[in-house]
Short mmCIF file of C-alpha atoms and ligand atoms in Angstrom, two decimals:
data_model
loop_
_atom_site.label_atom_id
_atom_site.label_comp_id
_atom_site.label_asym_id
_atom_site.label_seq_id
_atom_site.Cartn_x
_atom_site.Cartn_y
_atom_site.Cartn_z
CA UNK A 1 88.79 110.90 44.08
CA UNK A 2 91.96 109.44 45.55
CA UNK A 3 93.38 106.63 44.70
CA UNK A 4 93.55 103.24 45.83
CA UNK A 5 95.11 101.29 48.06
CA UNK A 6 95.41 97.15 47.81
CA UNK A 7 96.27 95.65 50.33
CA UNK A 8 98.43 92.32 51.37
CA UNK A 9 98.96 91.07 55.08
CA UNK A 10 102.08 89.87 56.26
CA UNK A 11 101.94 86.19 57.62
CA UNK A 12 102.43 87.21 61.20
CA UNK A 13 103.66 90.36 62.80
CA UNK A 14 107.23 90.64 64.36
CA UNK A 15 105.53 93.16 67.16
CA UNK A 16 105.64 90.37 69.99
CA UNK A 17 109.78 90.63 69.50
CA UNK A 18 110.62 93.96 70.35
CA UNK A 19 113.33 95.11 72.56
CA UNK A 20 110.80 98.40 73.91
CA UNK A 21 113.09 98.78 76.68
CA UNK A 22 116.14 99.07 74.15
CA UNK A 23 114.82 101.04 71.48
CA UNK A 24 117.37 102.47 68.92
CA UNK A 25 115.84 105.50 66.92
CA UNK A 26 115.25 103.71 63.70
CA UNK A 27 116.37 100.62 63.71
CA UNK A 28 112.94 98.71 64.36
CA UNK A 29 110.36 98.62 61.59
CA UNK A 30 106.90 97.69 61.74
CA UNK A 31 104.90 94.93 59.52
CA UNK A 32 103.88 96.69 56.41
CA UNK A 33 105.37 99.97 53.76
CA UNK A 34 103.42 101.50 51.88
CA UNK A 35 104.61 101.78 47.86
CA UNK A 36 103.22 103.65 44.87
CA UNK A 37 104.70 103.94 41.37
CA UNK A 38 104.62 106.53 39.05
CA UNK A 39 105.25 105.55 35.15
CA UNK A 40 103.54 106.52 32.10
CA UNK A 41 102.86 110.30 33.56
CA UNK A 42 100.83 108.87 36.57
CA UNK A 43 100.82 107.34 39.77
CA UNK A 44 99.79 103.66 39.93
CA UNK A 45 99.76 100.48 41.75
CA UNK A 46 99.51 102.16 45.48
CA UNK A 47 99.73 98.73 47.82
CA UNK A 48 100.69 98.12 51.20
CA UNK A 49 103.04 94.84 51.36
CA UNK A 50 105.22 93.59 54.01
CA UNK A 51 108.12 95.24 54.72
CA UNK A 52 110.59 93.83 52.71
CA UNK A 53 113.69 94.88 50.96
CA UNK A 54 112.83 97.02 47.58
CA UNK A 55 114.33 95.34 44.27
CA UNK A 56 116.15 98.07 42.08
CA UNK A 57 118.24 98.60 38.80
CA UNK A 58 121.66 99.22 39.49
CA UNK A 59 120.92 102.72 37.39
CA UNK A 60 117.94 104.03 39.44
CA UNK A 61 118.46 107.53 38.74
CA UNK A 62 117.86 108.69 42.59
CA UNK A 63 121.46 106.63 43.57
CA UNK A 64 123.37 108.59 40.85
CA UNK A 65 122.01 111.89 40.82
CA UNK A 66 120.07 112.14 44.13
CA UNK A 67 117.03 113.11 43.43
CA UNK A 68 115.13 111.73 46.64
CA UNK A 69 113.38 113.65 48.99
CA UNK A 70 111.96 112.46 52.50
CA UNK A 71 109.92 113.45 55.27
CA UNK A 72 109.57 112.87 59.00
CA UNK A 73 106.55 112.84 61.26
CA UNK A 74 105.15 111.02 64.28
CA UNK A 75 101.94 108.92 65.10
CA UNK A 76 100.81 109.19 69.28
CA UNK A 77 98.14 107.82 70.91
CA UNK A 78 95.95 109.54 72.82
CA UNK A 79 94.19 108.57 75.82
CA UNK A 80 91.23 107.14 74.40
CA UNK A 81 93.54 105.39 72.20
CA UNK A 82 92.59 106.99 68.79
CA UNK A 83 95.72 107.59 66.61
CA UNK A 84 96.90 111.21 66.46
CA UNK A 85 99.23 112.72 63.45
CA UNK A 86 100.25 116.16 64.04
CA UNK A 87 99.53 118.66 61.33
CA UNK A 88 100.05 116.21 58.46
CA UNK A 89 99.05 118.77 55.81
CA UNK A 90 102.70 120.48 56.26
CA UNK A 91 104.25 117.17 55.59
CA UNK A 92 102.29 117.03 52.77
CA UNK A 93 102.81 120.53 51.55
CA UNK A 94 105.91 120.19 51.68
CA UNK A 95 106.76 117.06 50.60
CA UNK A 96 105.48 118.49 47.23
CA UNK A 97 107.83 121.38 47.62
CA UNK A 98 110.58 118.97 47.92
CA UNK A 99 109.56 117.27 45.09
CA UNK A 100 109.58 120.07 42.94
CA UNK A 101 112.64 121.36 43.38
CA UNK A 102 114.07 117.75 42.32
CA UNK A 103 112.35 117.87 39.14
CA UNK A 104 109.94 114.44 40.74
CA UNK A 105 106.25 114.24 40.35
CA UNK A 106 103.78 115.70 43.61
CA UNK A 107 101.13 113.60 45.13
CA UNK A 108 98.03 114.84 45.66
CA UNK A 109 98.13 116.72 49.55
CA UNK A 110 95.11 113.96 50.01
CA UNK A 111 96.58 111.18 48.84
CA UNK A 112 99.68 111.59 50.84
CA UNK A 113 97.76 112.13 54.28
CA UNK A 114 94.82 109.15 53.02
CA UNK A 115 98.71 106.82 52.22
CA UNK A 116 100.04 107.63 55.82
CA UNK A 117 96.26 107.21 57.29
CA UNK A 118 96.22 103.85 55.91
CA UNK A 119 99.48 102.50 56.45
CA UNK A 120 99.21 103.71 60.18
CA UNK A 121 95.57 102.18 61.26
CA UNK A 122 97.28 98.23 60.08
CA UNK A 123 99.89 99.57 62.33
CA UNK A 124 97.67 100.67 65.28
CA UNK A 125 99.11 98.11 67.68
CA UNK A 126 102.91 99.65 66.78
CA UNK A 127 102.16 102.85 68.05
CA UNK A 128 103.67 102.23 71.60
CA UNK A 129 101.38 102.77 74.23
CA UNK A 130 104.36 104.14 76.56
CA UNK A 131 104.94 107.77 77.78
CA UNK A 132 107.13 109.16 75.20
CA UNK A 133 107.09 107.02 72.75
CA UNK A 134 105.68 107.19 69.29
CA UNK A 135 105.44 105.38 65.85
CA UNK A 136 107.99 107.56 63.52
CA UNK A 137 106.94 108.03 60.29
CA UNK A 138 109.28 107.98 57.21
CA UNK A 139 107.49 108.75 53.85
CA UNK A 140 110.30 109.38 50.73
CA UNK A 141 110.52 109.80 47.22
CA UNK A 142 112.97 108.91 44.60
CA UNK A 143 113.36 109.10 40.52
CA UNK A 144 113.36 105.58 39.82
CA UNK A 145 114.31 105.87 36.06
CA UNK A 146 116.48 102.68 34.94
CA UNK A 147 119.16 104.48 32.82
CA UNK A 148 121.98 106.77 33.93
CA UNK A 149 121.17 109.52 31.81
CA UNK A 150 120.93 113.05 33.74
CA UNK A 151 117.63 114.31 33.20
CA UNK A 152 114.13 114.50 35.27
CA UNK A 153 112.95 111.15 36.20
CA UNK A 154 109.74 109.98 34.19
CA UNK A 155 109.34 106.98 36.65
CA UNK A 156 109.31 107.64 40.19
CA UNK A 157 108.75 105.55 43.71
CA UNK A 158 106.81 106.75 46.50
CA UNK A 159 107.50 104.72 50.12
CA UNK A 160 106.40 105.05 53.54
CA UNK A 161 107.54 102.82 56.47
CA UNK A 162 107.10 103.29 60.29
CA UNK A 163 109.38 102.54 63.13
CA UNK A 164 108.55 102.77 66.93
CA UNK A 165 110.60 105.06 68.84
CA UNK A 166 111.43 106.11 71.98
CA UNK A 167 111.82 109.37 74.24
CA UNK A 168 114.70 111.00 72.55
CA UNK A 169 116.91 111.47 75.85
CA UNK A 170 119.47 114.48 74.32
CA UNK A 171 121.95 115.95 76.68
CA UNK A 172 121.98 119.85 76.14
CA UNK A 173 123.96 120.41 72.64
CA UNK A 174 127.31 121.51 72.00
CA UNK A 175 127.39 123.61 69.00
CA UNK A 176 130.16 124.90 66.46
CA UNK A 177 129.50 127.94 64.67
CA UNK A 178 130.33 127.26 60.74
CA UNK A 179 133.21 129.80 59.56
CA UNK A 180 133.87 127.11 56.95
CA UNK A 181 131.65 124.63 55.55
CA UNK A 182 128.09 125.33 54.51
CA UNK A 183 124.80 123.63 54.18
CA UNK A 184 122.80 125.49 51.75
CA UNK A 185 123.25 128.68 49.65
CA UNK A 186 120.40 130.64 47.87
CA UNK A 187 119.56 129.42 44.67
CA UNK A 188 120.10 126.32 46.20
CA UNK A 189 118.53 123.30 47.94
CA UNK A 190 118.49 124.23 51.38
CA UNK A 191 114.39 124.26 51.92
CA UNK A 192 114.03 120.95 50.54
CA UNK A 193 114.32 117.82 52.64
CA UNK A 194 116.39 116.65 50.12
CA UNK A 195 118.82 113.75 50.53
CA UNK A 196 122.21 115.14 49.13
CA UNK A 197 121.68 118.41 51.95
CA UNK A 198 122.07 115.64 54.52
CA UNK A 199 124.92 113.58 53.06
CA UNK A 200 127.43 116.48 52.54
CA UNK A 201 127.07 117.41 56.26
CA UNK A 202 128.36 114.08 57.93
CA UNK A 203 131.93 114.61 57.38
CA UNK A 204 131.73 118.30 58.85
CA UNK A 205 129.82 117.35 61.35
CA UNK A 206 132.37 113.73 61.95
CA UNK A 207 135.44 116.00 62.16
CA UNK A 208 133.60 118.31 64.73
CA UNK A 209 132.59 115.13 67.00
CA UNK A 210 136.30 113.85 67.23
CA UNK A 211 136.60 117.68 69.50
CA UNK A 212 133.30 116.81 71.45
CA UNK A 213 130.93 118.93 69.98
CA UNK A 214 127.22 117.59 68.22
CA UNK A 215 126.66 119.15 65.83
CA UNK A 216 126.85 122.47 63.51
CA UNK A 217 125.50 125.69 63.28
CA UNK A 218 125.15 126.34 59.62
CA UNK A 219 126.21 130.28 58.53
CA UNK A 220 125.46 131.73 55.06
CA UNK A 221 128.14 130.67 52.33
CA UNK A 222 129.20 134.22 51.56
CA UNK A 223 130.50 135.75 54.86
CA UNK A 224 129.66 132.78 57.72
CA UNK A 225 127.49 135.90 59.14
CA UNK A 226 124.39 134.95 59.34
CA UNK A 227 122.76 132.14 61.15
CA UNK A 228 120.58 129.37 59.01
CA UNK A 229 119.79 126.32 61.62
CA UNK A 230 121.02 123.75 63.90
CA UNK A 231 122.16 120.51 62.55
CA UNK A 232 119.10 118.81 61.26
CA UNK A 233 116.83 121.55 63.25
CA UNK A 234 115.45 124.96 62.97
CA UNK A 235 117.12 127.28 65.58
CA UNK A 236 115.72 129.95 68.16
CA UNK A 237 117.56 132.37 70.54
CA UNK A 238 116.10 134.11 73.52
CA UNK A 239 117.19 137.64 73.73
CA UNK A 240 115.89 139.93 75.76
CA UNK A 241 112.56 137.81 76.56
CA UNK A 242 112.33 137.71 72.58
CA UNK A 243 112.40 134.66 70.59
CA UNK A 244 114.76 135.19 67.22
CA UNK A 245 114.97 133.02 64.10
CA UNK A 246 116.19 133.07 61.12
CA UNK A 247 113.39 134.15 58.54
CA UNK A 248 112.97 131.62 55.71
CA UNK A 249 114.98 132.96 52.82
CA UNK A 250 115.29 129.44 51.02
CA UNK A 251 118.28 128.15 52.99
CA UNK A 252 116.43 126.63 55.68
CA UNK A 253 113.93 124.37 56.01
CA UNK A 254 110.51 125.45 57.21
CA UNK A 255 110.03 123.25 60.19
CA UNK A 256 106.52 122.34 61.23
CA UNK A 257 108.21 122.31 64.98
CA UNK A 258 109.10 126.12 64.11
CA UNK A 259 106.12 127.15 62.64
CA UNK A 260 103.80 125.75 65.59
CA UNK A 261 106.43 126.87 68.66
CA UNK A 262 106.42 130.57 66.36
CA UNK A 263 102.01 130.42 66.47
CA UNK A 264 102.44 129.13 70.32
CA UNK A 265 104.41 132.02 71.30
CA UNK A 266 102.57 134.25 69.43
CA UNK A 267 99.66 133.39 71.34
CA UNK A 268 101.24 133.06 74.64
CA UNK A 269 102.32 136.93 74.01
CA UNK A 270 105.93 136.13 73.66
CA UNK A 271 107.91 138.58 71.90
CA UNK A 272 108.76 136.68 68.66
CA UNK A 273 111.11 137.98 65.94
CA UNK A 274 111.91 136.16 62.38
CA UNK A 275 114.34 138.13 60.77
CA UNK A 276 118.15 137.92 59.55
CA UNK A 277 120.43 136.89 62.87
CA UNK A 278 123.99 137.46 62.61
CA UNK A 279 126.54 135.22 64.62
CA UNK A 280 127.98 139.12 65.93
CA UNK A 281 124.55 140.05 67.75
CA UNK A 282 124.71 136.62 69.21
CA UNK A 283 128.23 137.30 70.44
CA UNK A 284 127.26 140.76 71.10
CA UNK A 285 124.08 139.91 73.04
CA UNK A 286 126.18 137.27 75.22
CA UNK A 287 128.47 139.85 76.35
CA UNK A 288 125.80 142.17 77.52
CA UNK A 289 124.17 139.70 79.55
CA UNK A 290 120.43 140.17 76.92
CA UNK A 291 121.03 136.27 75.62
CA UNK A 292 119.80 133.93 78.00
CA UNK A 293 118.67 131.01 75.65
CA UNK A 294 119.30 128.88 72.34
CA UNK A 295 117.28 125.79 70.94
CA UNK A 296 116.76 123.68 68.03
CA UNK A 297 113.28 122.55 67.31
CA UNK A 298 112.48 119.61 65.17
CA UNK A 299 110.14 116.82 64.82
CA UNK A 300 112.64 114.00 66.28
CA UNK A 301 113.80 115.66 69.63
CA UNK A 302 111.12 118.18 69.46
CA UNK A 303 113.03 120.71 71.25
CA UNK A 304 116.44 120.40 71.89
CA UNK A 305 118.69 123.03 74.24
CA UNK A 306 121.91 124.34 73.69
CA UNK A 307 124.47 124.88 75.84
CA UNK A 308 127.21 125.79 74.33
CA UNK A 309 128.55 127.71 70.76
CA UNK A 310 131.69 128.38 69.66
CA UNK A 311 133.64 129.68 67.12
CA UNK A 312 136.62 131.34 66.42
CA UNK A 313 135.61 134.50 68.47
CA UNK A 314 134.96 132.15 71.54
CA UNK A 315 132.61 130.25 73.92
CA UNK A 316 128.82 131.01 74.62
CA UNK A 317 128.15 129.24 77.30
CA UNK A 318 124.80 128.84 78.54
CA UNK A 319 122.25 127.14 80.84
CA UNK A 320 119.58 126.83 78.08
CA UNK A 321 118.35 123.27 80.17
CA UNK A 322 117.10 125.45 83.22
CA UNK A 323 114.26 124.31 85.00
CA UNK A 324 112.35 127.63 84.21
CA UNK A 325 113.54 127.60 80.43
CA UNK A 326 111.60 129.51 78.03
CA UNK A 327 112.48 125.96 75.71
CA UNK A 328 111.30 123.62 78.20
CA UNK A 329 108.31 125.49 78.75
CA UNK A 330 107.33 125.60 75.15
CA UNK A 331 107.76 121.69 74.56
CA UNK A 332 105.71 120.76 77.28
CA UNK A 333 103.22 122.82 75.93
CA UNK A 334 103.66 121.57 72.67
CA UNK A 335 103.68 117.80 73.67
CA UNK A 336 100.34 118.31 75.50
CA UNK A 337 98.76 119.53 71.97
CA UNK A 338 100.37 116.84 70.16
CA UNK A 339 99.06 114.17 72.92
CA UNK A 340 95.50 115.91 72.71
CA UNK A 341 95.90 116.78 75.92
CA UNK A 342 94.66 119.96 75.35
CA UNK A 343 91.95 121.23 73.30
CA UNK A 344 92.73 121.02 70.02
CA UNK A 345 91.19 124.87 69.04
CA UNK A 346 93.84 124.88 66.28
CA UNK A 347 92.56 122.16 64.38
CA UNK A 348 96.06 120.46 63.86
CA UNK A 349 95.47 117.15 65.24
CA UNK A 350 94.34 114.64 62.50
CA UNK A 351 92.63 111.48 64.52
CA UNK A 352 91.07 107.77 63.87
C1 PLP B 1 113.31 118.19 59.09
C2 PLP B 1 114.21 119.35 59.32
C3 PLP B 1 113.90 120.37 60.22
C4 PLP B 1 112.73 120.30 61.17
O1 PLP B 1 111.51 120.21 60.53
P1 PLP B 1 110.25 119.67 61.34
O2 PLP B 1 109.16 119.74 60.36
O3 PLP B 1 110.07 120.56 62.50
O4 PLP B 1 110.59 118.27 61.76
C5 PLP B 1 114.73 121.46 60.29
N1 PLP B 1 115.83 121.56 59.53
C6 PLP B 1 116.18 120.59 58.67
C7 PLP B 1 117.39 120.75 57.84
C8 PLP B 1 115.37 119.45 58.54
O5 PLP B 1 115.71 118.49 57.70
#
């Protein structure tokens, strides 16, 4: 079972060219992608080529009705120099729950992991060998029908290229609290990493940068009351020594970073809470002195403090970047499984 992979080899590798010590998250690709087609109600012609530029029909469906979905995950290497992915299944899972709710075909969970698996080992020598640094991996999806009629794409592309990437250096966030735009509603998109949820945030989020702050924290559509995530990130608050998220109601994406820092917790015997939050306990909890921390987790900047949220019912101001933070703590935890550092008794690394 499975399917299979051809394979053509670029001429000669652009790897000897890289900038490492000027690294834009990115912007650098490696050698090869990976593509597979699906037509005629199945998926053919899986092939690693060079990276090159992909040739299209000005009416692939994906660029007029947006039905493209992506993922994002990260190759290490560990210290015997074995390639490490980081519970790939999720991607997978997922991936397919993106699909679905854009009306594209799935791939097989083991044909997506077996894609990435391949791709990656031509790539070994990409994966930088440098503290912090790791080969980003970019698998999407997209109808690729070749007439502009609305409907469910019966041809479809699958891609996956890799870029090297460095430490993600983030000052602590700013943050404004949404009491007007939204990123997902129920019924919606919102748990799908699907394209269009990205592209309608950028002007929100443009206008917000112009008054210094990063980025957004999305509220519900209805009353801007409760909280959904961070930007492009799952959020967390520390209250009282307990960690609160947002539950998963279908408006947020269910972050592999948030499920493992949610089982890491858990096992640590932190307090952990998934429920509704509302933007007033946050306020309220502020005021009383109980709300010591906030954090976005994702698989880009892993975990990312935030300093400061406001809306129109004021600053939070906070010193989320402490030395002793309940965030920092967590991450270097979490960065130690990912690294194989330490024993892997969850089963989550995938190695070769
Ligand atoms: C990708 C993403 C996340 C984080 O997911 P991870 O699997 O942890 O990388 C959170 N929210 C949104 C909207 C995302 O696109």
């Amino acid at each position: 079972m499975g399917w299979f992979i051809s394979v053509v080899r670029a001429e000669s590798s652009k790897l000897s060219k890289v900038d490492w010590e000027n690294l834009q998250f990115g912007r650098v690709f490696t050698d090869h992608m990976f593509i597979a087609d699906f037509y005629d109600g199945a998926w053919r012609d899986a092939r690693i080529i060079p990276f090159g530029d992909l040739c299209l029909s000005p009416a692939f469906s994906a660029i007029h009705y947006g039905q493209s979905i992506f993922e994002g995950m990260k190759a290490q290497r560990g210290k015997d120099g074995d390639v490490l992915l980081f519970r790939p299944n999720l991607n997978a899972q997922r991936f397919n729950i993106s699909a679905k709710r854009m009306a594209l075909p799935t791939i097989p969970e083991e044909d997506f992991i077996s894609s990435i698996k391949a791709l990656v080992d031509i790539e070994r020598n990409w994966i930088p060998n440098r503290e912090n640094h790791s080969l980003y991996i970019r698998p999407f999806l997209f109808g690729n029908d070749s007439f502009i009629g609305v409907k469910p794409p019966e041809n479809a592309r699958f891609v996956i290229f890799c870029c090297p990437v460095g430490p993600y250096y983030s000052t602590p966030l700013k943050v404004m609290i949404s009491e007007k735009y939204v990123r997902a509603v129920p019924g919606g998109a919102g748990f799908a990493k699907a394209a269009g949820n990205y592209g309608a945030t950028l002007m929100p989020v443009k206008e917000i940068k112009e008054q210094g702050y990063d980025q957004y924290l999305w509220t519900d559509a209805f009353e801007h009351r409760y909280i959904q995530e961070v930007g492009t990130m799952n959020v967390f608050f520390v209250i009282n020594d307990v960690i609160i998220t947002p539950e998963l109601d279908g408006t947020l994406l269910d972050g592999t970073t948030r499920d493992t820092l949610l089982h890491l917790f858990r096992e640590q015997g932190t307090k952990v809470d998934e429920r509704k939050v509302t933007v007033d306990e946050i306020y309220k909890a502020y005021n009383d002195g109980t709300l010591t921390e906030c954090f976005g987790s994702g698989t880009a900047a892993v975990v990312s403090p935030i300093n400061l949220l406001t809306s129109s019912h004021g600053d939070i101001i906070l010193k989320s970047d402490r030395e002793d933070s309940v965030s920092r703590h967590i991450k270097k935890k979490l960065t130690e499984y990912k690294l194989g550092i330490r024993q892997d008794h969850h089963n989550w690394l995938v190695r070769f």
